[in-house]
mmCIF file of C-alpha atoms and ligand atoms in Angstrom:
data_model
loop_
_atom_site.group_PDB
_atom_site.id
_atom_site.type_symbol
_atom_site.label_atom_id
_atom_site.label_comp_id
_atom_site.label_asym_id
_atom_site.label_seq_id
_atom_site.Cartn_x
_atom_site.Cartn_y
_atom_site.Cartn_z
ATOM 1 C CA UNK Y 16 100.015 108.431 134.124
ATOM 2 C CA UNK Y 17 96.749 110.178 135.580
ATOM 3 C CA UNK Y 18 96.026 113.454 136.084
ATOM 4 C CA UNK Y 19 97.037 113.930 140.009
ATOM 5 C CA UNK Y 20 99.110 110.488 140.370
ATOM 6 C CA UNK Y 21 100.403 110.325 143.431
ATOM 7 C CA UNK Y 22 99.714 113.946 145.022
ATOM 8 C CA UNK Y 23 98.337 114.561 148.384
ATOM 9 C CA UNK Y 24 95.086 116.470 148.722
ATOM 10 C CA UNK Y 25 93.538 117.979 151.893
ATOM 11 C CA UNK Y 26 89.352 118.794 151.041
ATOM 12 C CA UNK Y 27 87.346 120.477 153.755
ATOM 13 C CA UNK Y 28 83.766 119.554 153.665
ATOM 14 C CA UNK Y 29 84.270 116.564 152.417
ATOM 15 C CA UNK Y 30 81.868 114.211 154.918
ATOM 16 C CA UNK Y 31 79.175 114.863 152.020
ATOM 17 C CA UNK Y 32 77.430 116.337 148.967
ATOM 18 C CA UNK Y 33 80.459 118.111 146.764
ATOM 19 C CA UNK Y 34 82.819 117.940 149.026
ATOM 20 C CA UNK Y 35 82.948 113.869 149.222
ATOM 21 C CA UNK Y 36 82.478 113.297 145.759
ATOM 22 C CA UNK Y 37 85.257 115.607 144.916
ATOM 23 C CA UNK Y 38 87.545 113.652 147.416
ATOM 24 C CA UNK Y 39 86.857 110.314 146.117
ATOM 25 C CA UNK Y 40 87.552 111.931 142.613
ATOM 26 C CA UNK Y 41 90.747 112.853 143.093
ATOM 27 C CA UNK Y 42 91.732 109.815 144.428
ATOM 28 C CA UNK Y 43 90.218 108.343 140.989
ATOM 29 C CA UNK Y 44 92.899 110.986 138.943
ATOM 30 C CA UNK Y 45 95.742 109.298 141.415
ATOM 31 C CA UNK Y 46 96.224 111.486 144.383
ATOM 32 C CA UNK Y 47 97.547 109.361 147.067
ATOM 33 C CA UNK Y 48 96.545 110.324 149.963
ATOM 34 C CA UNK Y 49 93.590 112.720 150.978
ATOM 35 C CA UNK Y 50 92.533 114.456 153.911
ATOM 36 C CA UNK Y 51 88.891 114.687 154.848
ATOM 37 C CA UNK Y 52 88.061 117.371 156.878
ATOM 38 C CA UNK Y 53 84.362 117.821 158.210
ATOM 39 C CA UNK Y 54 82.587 118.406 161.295
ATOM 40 C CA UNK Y 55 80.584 115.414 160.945
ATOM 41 C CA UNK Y 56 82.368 112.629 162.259
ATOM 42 C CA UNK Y 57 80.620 109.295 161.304
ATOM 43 C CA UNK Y 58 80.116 110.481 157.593
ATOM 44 C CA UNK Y 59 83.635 111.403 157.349
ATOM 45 C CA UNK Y 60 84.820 108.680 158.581
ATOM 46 C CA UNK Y 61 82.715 106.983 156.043
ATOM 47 C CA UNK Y 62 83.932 109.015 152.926
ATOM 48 C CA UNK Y 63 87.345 107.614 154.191
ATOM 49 C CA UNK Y 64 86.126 103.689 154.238
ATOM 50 C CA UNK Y 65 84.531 104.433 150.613
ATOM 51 C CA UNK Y 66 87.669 105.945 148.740
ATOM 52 C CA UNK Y 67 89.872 103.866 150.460
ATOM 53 C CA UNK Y 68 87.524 100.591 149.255
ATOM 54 C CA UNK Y 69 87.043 102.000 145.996
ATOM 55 C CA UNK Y 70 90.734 103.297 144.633
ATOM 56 C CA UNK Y 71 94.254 102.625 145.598
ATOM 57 C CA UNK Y 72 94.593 105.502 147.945
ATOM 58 C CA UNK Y 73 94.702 106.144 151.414
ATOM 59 C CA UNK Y 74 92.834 108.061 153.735
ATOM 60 C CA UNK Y 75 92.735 110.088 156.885
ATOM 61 C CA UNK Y 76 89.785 111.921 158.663
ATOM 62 C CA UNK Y 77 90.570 114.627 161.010
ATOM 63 C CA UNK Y 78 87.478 116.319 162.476
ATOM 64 C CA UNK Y 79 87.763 120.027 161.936
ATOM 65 C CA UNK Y 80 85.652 123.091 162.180
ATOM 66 C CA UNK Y 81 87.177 125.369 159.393
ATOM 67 C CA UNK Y 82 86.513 128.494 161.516
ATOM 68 C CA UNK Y 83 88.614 127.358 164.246
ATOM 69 C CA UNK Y 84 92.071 127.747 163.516
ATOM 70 C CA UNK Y 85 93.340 125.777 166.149
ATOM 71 C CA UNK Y 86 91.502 123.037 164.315
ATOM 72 C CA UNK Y 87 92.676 123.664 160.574
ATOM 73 C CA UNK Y 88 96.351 124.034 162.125
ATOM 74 C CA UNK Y 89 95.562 120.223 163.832
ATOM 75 C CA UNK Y 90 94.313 119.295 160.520
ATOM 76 C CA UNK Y 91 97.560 120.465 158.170
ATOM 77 C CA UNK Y 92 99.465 118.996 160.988
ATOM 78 C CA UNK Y 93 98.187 115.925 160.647
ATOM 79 C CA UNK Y 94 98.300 116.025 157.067
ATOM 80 C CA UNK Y 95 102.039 116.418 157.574
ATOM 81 C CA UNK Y 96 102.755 113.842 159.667
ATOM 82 C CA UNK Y 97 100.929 111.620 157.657
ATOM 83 C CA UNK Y 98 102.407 112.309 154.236
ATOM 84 C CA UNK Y 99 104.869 114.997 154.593
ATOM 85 C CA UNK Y 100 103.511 117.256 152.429
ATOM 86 C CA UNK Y 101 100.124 118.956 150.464
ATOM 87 C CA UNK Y 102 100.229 119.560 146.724
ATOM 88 C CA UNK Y 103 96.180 120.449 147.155
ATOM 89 C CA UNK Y 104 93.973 121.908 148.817
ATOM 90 C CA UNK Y 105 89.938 121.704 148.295
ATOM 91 C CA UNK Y 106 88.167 124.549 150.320
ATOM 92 C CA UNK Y 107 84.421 123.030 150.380
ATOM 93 C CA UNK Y 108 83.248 123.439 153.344
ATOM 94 C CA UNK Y 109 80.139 125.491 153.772
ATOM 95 C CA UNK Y 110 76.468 126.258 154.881
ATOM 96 C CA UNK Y 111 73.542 127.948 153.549
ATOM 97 C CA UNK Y 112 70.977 130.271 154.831
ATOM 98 C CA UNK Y 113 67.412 131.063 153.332
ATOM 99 C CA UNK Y 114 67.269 134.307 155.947
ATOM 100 C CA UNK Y 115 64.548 137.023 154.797
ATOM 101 C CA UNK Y 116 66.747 140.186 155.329
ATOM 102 C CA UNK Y 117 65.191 141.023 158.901
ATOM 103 C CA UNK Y 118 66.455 137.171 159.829
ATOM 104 C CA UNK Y 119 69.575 138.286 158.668
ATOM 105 C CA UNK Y 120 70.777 139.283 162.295
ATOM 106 C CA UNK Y 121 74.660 139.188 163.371
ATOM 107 C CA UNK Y 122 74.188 135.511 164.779
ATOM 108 C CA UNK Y 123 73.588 134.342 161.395
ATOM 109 C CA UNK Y 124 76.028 136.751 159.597
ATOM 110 C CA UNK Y 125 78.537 135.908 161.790
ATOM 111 C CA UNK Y 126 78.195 131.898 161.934
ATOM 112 C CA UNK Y 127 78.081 132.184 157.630
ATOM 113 C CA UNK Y 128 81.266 134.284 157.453
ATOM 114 C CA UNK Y 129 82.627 132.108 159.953
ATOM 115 C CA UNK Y 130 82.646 129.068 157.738
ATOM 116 C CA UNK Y 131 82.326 129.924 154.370
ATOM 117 C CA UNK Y 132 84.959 133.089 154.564
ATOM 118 C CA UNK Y 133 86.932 132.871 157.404
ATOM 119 C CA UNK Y 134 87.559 129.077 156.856
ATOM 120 C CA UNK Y 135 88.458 129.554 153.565
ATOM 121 C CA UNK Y 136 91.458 131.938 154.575
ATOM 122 C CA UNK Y 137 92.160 129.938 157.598
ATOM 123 C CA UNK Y 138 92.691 126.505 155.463
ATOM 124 C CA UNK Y 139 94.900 128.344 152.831
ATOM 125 C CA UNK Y 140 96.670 130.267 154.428
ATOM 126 C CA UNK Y 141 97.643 126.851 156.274
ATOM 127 C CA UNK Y 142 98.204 125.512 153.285
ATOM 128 C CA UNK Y 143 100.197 128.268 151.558
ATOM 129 C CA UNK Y 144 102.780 127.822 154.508
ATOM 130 C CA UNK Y 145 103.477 124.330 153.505
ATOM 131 C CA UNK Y 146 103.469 125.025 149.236
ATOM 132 C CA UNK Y 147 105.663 128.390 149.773
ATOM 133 C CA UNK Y 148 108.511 126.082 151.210
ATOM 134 C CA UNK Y 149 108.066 123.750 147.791
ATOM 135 C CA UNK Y 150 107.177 126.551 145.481
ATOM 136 C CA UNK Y 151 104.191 124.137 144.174
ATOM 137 C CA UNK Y 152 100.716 123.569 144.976
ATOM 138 C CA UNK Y 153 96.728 124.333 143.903
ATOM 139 C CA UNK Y 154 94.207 125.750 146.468
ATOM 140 C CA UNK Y 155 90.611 125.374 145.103
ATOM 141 C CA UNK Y 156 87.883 127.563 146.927
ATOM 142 C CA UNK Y 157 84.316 127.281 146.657
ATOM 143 C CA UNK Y 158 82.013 130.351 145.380
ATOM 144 C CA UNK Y 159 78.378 130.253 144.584
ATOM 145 C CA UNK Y 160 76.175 131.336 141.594
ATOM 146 C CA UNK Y 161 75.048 133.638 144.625
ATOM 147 C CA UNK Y 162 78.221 135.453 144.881
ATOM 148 C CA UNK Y 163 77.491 136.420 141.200
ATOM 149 C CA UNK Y 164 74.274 137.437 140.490
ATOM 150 C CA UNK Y 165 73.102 138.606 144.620
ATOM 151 C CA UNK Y 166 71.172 135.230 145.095
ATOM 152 C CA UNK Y 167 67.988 133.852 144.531
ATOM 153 C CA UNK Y 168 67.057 132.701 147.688
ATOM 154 C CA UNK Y 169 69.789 132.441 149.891
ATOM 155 C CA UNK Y 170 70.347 135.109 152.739
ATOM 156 C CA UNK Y 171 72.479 137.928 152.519
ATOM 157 C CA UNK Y 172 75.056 136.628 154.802
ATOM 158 C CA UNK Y 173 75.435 133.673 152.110
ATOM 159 C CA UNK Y 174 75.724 135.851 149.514
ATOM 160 C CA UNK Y 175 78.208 138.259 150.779
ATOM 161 C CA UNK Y 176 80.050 135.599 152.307
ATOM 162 C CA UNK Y 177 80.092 133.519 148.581
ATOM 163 C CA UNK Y 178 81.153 137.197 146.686
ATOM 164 C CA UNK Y 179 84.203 137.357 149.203
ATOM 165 C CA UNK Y 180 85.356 134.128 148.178
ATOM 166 C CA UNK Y 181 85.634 135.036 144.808
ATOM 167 C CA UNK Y 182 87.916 138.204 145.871
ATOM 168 C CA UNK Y 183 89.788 136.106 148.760
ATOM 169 C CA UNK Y 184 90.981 133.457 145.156
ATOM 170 C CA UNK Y 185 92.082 136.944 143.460
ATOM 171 C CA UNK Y 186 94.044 138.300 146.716
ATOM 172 C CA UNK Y 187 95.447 134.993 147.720
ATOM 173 C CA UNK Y 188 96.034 134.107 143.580
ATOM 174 C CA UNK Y 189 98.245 137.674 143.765
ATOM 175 C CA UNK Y 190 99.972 136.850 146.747
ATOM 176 C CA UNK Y 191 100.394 133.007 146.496
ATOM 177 C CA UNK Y 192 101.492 133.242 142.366
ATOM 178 C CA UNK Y 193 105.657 133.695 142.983
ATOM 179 C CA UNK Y 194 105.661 130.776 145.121
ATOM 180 C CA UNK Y 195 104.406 128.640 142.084
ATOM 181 C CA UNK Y 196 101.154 128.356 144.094
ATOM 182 C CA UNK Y 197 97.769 128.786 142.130
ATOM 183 C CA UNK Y 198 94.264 129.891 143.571
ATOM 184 C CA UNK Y 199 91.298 129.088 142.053
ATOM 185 C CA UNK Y 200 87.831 128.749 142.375
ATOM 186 C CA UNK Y 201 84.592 126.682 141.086
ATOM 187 C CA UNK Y 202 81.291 128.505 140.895
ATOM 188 C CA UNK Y 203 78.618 126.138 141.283
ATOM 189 C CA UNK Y 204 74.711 126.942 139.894
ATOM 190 C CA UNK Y 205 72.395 124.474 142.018
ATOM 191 C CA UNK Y 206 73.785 121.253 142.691
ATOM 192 C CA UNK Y 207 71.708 118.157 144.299
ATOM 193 C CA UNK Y 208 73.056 117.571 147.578
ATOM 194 C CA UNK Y 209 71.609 117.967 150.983
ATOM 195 C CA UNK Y 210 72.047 121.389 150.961
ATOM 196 C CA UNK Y 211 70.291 121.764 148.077
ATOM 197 C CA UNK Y 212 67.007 121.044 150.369
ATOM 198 C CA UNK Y 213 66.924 124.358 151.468
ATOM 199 C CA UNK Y 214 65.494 125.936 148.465
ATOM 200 C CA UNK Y 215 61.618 124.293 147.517
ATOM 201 C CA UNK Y 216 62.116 124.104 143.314
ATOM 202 C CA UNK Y 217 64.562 124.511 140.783
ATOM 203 C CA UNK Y 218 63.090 124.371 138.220
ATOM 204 C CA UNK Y 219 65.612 121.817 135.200
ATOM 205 C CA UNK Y 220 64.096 123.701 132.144
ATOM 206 C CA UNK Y 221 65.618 127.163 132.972
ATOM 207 C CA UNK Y 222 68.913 125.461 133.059
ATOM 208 C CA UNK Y 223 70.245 125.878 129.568
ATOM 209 C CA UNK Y 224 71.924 122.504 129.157
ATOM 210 C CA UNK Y 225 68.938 121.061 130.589
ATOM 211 C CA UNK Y 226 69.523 119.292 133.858
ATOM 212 C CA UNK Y 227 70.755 120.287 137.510
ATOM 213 C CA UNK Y 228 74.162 119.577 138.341
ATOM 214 C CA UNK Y 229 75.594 116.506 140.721
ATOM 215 C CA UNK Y 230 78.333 116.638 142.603
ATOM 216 C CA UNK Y 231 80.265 115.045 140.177
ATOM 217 C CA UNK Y 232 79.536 118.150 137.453
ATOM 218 C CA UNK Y 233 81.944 120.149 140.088
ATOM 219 C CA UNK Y 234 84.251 117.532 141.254
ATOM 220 C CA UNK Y 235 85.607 116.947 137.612
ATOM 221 C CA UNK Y 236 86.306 120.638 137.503
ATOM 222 C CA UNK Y 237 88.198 120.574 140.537
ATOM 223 C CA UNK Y 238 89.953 118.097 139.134
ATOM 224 C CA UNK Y 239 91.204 120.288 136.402
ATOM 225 C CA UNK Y 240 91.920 123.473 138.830
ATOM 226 C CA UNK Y 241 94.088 120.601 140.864
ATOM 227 C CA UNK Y 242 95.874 119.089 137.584
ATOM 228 C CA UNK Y 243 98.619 120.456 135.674
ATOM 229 C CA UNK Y 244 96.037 121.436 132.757
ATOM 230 C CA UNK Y 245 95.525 124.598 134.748
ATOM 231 C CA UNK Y 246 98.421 125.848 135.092
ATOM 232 C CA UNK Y 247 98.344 129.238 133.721
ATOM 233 C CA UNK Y 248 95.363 130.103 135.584
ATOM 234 C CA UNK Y 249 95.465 131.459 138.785
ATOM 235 C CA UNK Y 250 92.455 134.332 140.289
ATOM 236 C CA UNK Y 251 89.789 132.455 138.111
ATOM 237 C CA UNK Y 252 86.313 131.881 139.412
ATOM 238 C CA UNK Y 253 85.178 128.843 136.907
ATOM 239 C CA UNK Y 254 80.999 129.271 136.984
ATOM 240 C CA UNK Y 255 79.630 125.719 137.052
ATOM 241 C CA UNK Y 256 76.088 126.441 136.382
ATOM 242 C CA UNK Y 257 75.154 124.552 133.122
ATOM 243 C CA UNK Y 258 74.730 128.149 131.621
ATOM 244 C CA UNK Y 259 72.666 129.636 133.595
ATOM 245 C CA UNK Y 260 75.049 132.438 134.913
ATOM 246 C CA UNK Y 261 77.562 133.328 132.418
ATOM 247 C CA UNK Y 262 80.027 135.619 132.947
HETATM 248 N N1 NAD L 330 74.505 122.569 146.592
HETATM 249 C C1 NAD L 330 74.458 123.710 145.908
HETATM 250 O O1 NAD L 330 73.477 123.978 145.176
HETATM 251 C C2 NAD L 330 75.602 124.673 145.974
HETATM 252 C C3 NAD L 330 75.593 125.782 145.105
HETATM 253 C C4 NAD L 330 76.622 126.695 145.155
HETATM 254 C C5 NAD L 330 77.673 126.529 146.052
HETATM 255 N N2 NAD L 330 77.657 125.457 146.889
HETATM 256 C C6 NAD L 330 78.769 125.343 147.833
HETATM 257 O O2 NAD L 330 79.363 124.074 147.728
HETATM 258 C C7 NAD L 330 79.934 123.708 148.991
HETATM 259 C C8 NAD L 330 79.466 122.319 149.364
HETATM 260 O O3 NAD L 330 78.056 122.333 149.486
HETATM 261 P P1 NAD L 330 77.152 121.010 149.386
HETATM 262 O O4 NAD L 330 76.048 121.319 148.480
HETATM 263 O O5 NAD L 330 78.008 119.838 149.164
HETATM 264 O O6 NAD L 330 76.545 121.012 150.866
HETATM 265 P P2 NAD L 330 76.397 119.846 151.953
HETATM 266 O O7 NAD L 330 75.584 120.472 153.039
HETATM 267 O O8 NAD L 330 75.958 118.598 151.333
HETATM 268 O O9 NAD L 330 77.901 119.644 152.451
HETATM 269 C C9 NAD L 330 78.590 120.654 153.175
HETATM 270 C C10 NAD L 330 79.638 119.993 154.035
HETATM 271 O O10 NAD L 330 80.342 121.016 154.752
HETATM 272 C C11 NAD L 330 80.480 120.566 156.101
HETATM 273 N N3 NAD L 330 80.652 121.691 157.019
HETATM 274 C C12 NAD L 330 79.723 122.601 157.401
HETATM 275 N N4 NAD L 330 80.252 123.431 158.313
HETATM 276 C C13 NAD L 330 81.536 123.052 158.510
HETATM 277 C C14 NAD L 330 82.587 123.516 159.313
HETATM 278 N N5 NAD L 330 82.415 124.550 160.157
HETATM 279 N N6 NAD L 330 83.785 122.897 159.235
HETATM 280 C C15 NAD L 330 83.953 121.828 158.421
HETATM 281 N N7 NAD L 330 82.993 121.326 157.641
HETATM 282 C C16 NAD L 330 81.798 121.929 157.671
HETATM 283 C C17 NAD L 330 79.192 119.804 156.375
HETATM 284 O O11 NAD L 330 79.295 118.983 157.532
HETATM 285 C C18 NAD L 330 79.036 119.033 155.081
HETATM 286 O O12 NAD L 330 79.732 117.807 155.096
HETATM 287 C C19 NAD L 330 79.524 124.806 149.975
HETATM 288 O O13 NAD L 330 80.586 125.709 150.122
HETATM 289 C C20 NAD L 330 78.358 125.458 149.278
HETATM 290 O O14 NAD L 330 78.172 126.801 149.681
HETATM 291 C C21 NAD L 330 76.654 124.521 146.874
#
């Protein structure tokens, strides 16, 4: 029996970078069927064809913007119709900004808080809906090693927007916990992915176990906030920075 045999998981973000390899990993552990949500529409679509080829599970893309809720309730509907049901939910989907604080105007606040906060409360609280009735599920949010330590080079708006994350998975953990409903969330360091292209050098050597991160270094921990292994954790922010934050 795997790990996630047969559940149904719903990741936003997921045309890409962590967010696609996380998808296609938990159809690897045995989910079933998984939702890829993503603004981008021909790499989502994509993600789809590659899981699908690749393990036994099935697929569906629905093209959502997580800050509109009319699209995240179009997405969880169609996740419903689909399968009847969620058992997880990935929050992924995010951008970046390398603002200098005068950048930082209330454009760029906005658009970050937008997506990376907003969306993340939008999708579970979607999501929660569906679990309450079943008194069952996992919701997975993404941090940053930014929300942690105030950044490195990322703008303020990231960073603020990253450090509310991590309180959103303790609110929604408190609120979500009678309903048998955990809330997690995975802290990555610097991971190689597209958004990674944003920041010039990191530098492998002031890692402490020596080399930067994949996707697949925070997809397998997903996996575990998603599995029955975690089940007596719920408000945990899970750094995944090959030591160099430690909390
Ligand atoms: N790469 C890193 O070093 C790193 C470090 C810490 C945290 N993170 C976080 O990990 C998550 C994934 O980042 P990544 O590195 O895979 O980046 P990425 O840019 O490769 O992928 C991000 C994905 O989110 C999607 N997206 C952006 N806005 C969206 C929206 N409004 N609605 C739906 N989808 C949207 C993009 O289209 C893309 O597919 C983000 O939340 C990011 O903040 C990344």
């Amino acid at each position: 029996m795997r790990l996630l045999e047969g559940k149904i998981a719903v990741v936003t973000g997921s045309a890409k970078g962590i967010g696609a390899q996380t998808a296609l990993t938990l159809a690897q552990h045995g989910a079933s069927g998984i939702a890829v949500a993503d603004v981008m529409e021909e790499a989502g679509r994509e993600t789809c064809r590659r899981i699908e080829a690749e393990t036994g599970a099935r697929c569906l893309f629905v093209r959502t913007d997580v800050s509109n809720r009319e699209d995240v309730d179009g997405l969880f509907d169609a996740a419903l119709r689909r399968w009847g049901t969620v058992d997880i939910l990935y929050n992924c989907a995010g951008i970046v900004t390398t603002n200098t604080l005068v950048q930082s105007d209330e454009a760029a606040w906005d658009r970050v808080m937008d997506i990376n906060l907003k969306g993340t409360f939008l999708c579970s609280r979607a999501a929660y809906a569906i679990m309450k009735e079943k008194r069952s599920g996992r919701i997975i949010n993404t941090a940053s090693i930014s929300g942690r330590i105030g950044g490195i080079a990322s703008g303020v708006e990231y960073i603020a927007s990253k450090g509310g994350v991590i309180a959103l998975t303790k609110g929604l953990a408190k609120k979500a916990a009678q309903y048998g409903i955990t809330v997690n969330a995975v802290s990555p360091g610097f991971v190689l992915t597209d958004m990674a292209k944003n920041f010039s050098h990191f530098d492998p050597a002031s890692v402490p176990l020596g080399y930067i991160a994949g996707p697949a270094e925070i997809a397998d921990v997903v996996v575990f906030l998603a599995s029955d292994l975690s089940r007596y954790m719920t408000g945990c922010t899970l750094d995944v920075t090959g030591g160099v934050y430690m909390s």
